[in-house]
Coordinates of N, CA, C and O in Angstrom, one line a residue:
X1101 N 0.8 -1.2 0.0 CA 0.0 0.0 0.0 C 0.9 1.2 0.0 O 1.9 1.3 0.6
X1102 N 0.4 2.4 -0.8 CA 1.1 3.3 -1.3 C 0.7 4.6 -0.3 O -0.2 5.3 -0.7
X1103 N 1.2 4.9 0.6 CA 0.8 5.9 1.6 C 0.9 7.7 0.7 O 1.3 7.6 -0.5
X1104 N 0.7 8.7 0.9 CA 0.8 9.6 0.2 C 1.4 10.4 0.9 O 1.5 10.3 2.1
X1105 N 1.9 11.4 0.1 CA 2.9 12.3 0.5 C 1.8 13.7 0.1 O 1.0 13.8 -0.9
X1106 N 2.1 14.6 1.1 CA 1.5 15.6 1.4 C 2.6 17.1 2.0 O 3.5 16.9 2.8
X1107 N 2.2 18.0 1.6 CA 3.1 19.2 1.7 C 2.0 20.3 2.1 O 0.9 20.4 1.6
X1108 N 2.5 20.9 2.9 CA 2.4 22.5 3.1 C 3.2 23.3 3.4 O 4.2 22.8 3.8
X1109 N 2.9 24.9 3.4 CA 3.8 26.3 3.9 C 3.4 26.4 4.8 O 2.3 26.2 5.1
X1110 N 4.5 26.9 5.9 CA 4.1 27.7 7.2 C 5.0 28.3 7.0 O 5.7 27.9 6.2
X1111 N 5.2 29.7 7.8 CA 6.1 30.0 8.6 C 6.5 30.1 9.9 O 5.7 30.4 10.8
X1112 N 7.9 29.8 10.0 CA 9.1 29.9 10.9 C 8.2 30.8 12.2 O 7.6 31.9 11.9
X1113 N 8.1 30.4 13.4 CA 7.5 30.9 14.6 C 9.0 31.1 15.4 O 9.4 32.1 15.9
X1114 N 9.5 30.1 15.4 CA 10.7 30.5 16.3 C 11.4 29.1 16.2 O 10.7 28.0 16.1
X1115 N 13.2 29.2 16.1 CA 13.8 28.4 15.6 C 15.2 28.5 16.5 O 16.0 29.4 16.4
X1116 N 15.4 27.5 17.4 CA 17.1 27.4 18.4 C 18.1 26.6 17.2 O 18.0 25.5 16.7
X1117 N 19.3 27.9 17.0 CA 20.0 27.1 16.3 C 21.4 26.2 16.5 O 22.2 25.7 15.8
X1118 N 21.1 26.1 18.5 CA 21.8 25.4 19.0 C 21.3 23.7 19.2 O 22.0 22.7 19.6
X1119 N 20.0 23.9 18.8 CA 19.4 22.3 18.8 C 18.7 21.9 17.8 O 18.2 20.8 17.6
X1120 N 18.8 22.9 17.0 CA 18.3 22.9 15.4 C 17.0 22.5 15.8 O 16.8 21.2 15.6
X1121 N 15.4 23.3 16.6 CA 14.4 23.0 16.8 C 13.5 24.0 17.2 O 13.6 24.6 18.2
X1122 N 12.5 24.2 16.0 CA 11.4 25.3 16.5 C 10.2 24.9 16.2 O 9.8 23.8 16.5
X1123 N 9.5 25.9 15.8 CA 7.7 25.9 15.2 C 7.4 26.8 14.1 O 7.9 27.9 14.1
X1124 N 6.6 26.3 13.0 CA 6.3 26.7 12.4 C 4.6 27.1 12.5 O 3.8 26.4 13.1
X1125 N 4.1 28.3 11.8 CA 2.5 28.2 11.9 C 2.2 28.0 10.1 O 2.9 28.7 9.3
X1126 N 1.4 27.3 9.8 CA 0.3 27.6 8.8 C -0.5 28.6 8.4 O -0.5 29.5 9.2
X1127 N -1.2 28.9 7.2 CA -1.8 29.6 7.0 C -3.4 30.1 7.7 O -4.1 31.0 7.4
X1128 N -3.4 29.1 8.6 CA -4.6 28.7 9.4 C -4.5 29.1 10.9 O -5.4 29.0 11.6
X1129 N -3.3 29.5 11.3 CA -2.6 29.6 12.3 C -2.4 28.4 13.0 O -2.2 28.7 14.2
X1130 N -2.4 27.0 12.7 CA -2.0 26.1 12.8 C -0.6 26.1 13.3 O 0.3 26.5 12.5
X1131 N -0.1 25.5 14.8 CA 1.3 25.3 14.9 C 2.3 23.6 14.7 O 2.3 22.6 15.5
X1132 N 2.8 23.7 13.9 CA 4.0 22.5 13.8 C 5.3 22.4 14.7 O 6.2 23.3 14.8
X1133 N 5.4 21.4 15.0 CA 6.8 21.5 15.9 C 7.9 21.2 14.6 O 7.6 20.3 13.7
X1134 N 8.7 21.6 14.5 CA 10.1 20.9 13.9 C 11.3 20.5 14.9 O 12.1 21.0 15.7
X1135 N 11.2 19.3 14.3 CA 12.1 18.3 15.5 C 13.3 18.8 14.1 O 13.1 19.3 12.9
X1136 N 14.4 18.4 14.9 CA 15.4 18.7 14.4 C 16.2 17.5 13.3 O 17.1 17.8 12.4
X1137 N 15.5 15.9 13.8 CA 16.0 15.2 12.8 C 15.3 15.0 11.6 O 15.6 14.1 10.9
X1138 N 14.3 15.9 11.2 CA 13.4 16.2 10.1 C 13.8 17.7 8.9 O 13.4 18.1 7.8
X1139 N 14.7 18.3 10.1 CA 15.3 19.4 9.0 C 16.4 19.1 7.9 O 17.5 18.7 8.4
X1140 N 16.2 19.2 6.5 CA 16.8 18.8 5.2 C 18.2 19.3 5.9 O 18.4 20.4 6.3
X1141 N 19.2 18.4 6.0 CA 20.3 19.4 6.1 C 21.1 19.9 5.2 O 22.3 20.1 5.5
X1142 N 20.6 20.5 3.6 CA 21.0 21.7 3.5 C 20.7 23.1 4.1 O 20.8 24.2 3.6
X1143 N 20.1 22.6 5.3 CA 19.1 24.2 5.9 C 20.0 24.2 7.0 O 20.1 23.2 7.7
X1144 N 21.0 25.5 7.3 CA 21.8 25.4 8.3 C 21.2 26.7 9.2 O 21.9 27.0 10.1
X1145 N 19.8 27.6 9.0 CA 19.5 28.1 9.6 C 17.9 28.3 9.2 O 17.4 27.9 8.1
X1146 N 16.9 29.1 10.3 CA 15.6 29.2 9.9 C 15.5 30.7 10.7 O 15.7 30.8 11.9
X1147 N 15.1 31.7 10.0 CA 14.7 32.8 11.1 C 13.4 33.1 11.2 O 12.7 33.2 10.1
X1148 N 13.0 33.4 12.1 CA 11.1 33.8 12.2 C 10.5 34.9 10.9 O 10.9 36.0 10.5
X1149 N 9.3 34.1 10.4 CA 9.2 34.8 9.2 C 9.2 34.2 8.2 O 8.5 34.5 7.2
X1150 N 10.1 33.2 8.1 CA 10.7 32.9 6.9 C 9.8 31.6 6.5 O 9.5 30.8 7.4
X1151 N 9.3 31.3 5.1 CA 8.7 29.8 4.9 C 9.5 28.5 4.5 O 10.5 28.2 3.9
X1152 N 8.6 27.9 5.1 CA 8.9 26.7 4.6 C 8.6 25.7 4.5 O 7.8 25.7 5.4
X1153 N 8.7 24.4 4.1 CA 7.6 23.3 3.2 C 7.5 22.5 4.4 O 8.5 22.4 5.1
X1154 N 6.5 21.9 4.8 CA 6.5 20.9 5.7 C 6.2 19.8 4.3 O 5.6 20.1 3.2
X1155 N 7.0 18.5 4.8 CA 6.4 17.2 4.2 C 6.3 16.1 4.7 O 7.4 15.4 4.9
X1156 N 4.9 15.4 5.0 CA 4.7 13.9 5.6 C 4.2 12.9 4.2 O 3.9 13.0 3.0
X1157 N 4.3 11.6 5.2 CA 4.1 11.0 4.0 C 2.8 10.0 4.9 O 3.5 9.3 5.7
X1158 N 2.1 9.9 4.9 CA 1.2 9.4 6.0 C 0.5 10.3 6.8 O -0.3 11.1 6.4
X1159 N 0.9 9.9 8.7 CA 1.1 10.8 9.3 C 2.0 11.3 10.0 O 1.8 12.0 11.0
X1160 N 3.3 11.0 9.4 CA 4.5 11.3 9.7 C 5.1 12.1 8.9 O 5.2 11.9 7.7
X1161 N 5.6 13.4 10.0 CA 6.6 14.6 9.0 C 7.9 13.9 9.0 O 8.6 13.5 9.9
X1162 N 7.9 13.8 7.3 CA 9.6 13.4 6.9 C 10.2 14.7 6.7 O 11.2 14.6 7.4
X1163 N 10.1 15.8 6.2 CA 10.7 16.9 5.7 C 10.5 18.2 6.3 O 9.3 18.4 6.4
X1164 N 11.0 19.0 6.8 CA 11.0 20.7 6.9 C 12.5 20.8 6.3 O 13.6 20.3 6.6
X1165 N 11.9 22.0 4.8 CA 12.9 22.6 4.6 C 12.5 23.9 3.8 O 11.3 24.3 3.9
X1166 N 13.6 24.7 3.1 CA 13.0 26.1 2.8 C 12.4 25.6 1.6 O 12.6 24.7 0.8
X1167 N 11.3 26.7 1.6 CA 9.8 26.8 0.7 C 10.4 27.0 -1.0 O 9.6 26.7 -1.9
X1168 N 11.4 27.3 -1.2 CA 12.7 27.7 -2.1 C 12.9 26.9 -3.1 O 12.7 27.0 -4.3
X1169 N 13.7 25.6 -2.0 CA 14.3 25.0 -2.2 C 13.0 23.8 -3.0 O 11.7 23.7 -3.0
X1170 N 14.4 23.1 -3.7 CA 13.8 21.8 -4.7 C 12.9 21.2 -3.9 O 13.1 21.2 -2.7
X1171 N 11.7 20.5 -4.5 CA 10.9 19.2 -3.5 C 11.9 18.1 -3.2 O 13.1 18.1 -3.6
X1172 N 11.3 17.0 -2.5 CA 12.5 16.0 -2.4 C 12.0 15.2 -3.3 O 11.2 15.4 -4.2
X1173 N 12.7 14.1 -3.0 CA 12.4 12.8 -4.2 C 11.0 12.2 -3.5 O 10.2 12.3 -4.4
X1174 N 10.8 11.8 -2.9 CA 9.1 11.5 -2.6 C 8.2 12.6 -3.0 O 7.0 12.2 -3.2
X1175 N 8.3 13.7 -3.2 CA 7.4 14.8 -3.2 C 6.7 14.8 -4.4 O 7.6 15.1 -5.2
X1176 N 5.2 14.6 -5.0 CA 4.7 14.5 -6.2 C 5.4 15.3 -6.8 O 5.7 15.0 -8.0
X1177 N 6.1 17.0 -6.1 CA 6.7 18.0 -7.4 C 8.3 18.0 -7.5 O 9.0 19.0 -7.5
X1178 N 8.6 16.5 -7.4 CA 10.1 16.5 -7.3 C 10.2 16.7 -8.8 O 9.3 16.5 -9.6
X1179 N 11.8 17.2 -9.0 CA 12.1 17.0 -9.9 C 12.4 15.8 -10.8 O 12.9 16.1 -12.0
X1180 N 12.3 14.9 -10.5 CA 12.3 13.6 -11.4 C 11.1 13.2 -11.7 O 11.0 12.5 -12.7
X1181 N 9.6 13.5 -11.0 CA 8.5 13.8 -11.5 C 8.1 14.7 -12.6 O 7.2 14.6 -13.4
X1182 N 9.0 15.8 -12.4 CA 8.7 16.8 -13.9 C 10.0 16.5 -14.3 O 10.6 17.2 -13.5
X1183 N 10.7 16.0 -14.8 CA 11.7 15.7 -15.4 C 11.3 15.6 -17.4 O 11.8 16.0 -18.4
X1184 N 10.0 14.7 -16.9 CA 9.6 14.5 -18.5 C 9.0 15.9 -18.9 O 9.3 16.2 -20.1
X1185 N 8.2 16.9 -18.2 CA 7.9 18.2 -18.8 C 8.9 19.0 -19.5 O 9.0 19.5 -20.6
X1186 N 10.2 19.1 -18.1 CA 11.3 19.8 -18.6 C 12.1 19.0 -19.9 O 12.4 19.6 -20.9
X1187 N 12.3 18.0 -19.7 CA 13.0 18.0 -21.2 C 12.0 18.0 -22.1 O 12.5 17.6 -23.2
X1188 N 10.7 18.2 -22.2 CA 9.9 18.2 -23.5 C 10.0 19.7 -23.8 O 10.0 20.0 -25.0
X1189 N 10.0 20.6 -23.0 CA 10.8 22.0 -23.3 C 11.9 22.4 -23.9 O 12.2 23.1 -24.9
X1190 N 12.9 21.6 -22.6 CA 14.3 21.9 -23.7 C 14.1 20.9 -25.0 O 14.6 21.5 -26.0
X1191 N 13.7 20.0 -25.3 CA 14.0 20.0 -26.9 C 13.1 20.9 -28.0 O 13.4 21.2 -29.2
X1192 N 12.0 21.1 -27.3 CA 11.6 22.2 -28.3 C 12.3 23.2 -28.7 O 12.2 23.6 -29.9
X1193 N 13.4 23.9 -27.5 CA 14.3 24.9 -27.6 C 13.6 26.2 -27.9 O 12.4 26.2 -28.0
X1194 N 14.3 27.5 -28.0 CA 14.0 28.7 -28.1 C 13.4 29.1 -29.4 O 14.1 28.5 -30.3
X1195 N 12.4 29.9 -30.0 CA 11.8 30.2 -31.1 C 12.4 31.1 -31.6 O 12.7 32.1 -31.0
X1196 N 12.8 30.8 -33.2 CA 13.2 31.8 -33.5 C 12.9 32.2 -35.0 O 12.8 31.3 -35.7
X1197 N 12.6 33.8 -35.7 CA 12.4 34.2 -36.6 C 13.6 34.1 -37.6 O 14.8 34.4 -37.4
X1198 N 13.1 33.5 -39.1 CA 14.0 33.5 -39.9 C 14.0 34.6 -40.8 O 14.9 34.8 -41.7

């Protein structure tokens, strides 16, 4: 059985960057905890304010990382999911008048 992966934005409520662990709110004012072994480690900081993607795949958060940044590879909008769009673009290539 194929559990689903699910994403939202919050922003950054407050973030210790000595235990790498804060809270995020939603657009609902919903609060998330971010445990620290769930932050992407290319994120070496979070400051209040700032968004970023929550992602579970069930009911477990696998991901916080910035809202920016690439999806992961589970994420329906990973890049290896659009992989086939993008290269149907790049071979079309740029238009041009003769």
């Amino acid at each position: 059985m194929t559990r689903a992966v699910r994403s939202l934005q919050a922003t950054v409520r407050r973030f210790n960057p000595a235990d790498r662990t804060g809270e995020a709110l939603d657009d609902s004012g919903s609060i998330y905890e971010l445990p620290a072994e769930r932050l992407d480690p290319a994120v070496r900081h979070l400051r209040p304010g700032q968004r970023v993607r929550l992602e579970w795949i069930g009911e477990e958060l696998t991901l916080v990382t910035i809202a920016t940044l690439p999806a992961s590879p589970a994420s329906p909008a990973s890049p290896a999911s659009l992989a086939g769009a993008a290269s149907a673009a790049t071979r079309r290539g740029p238009q041009r008048r003769v």
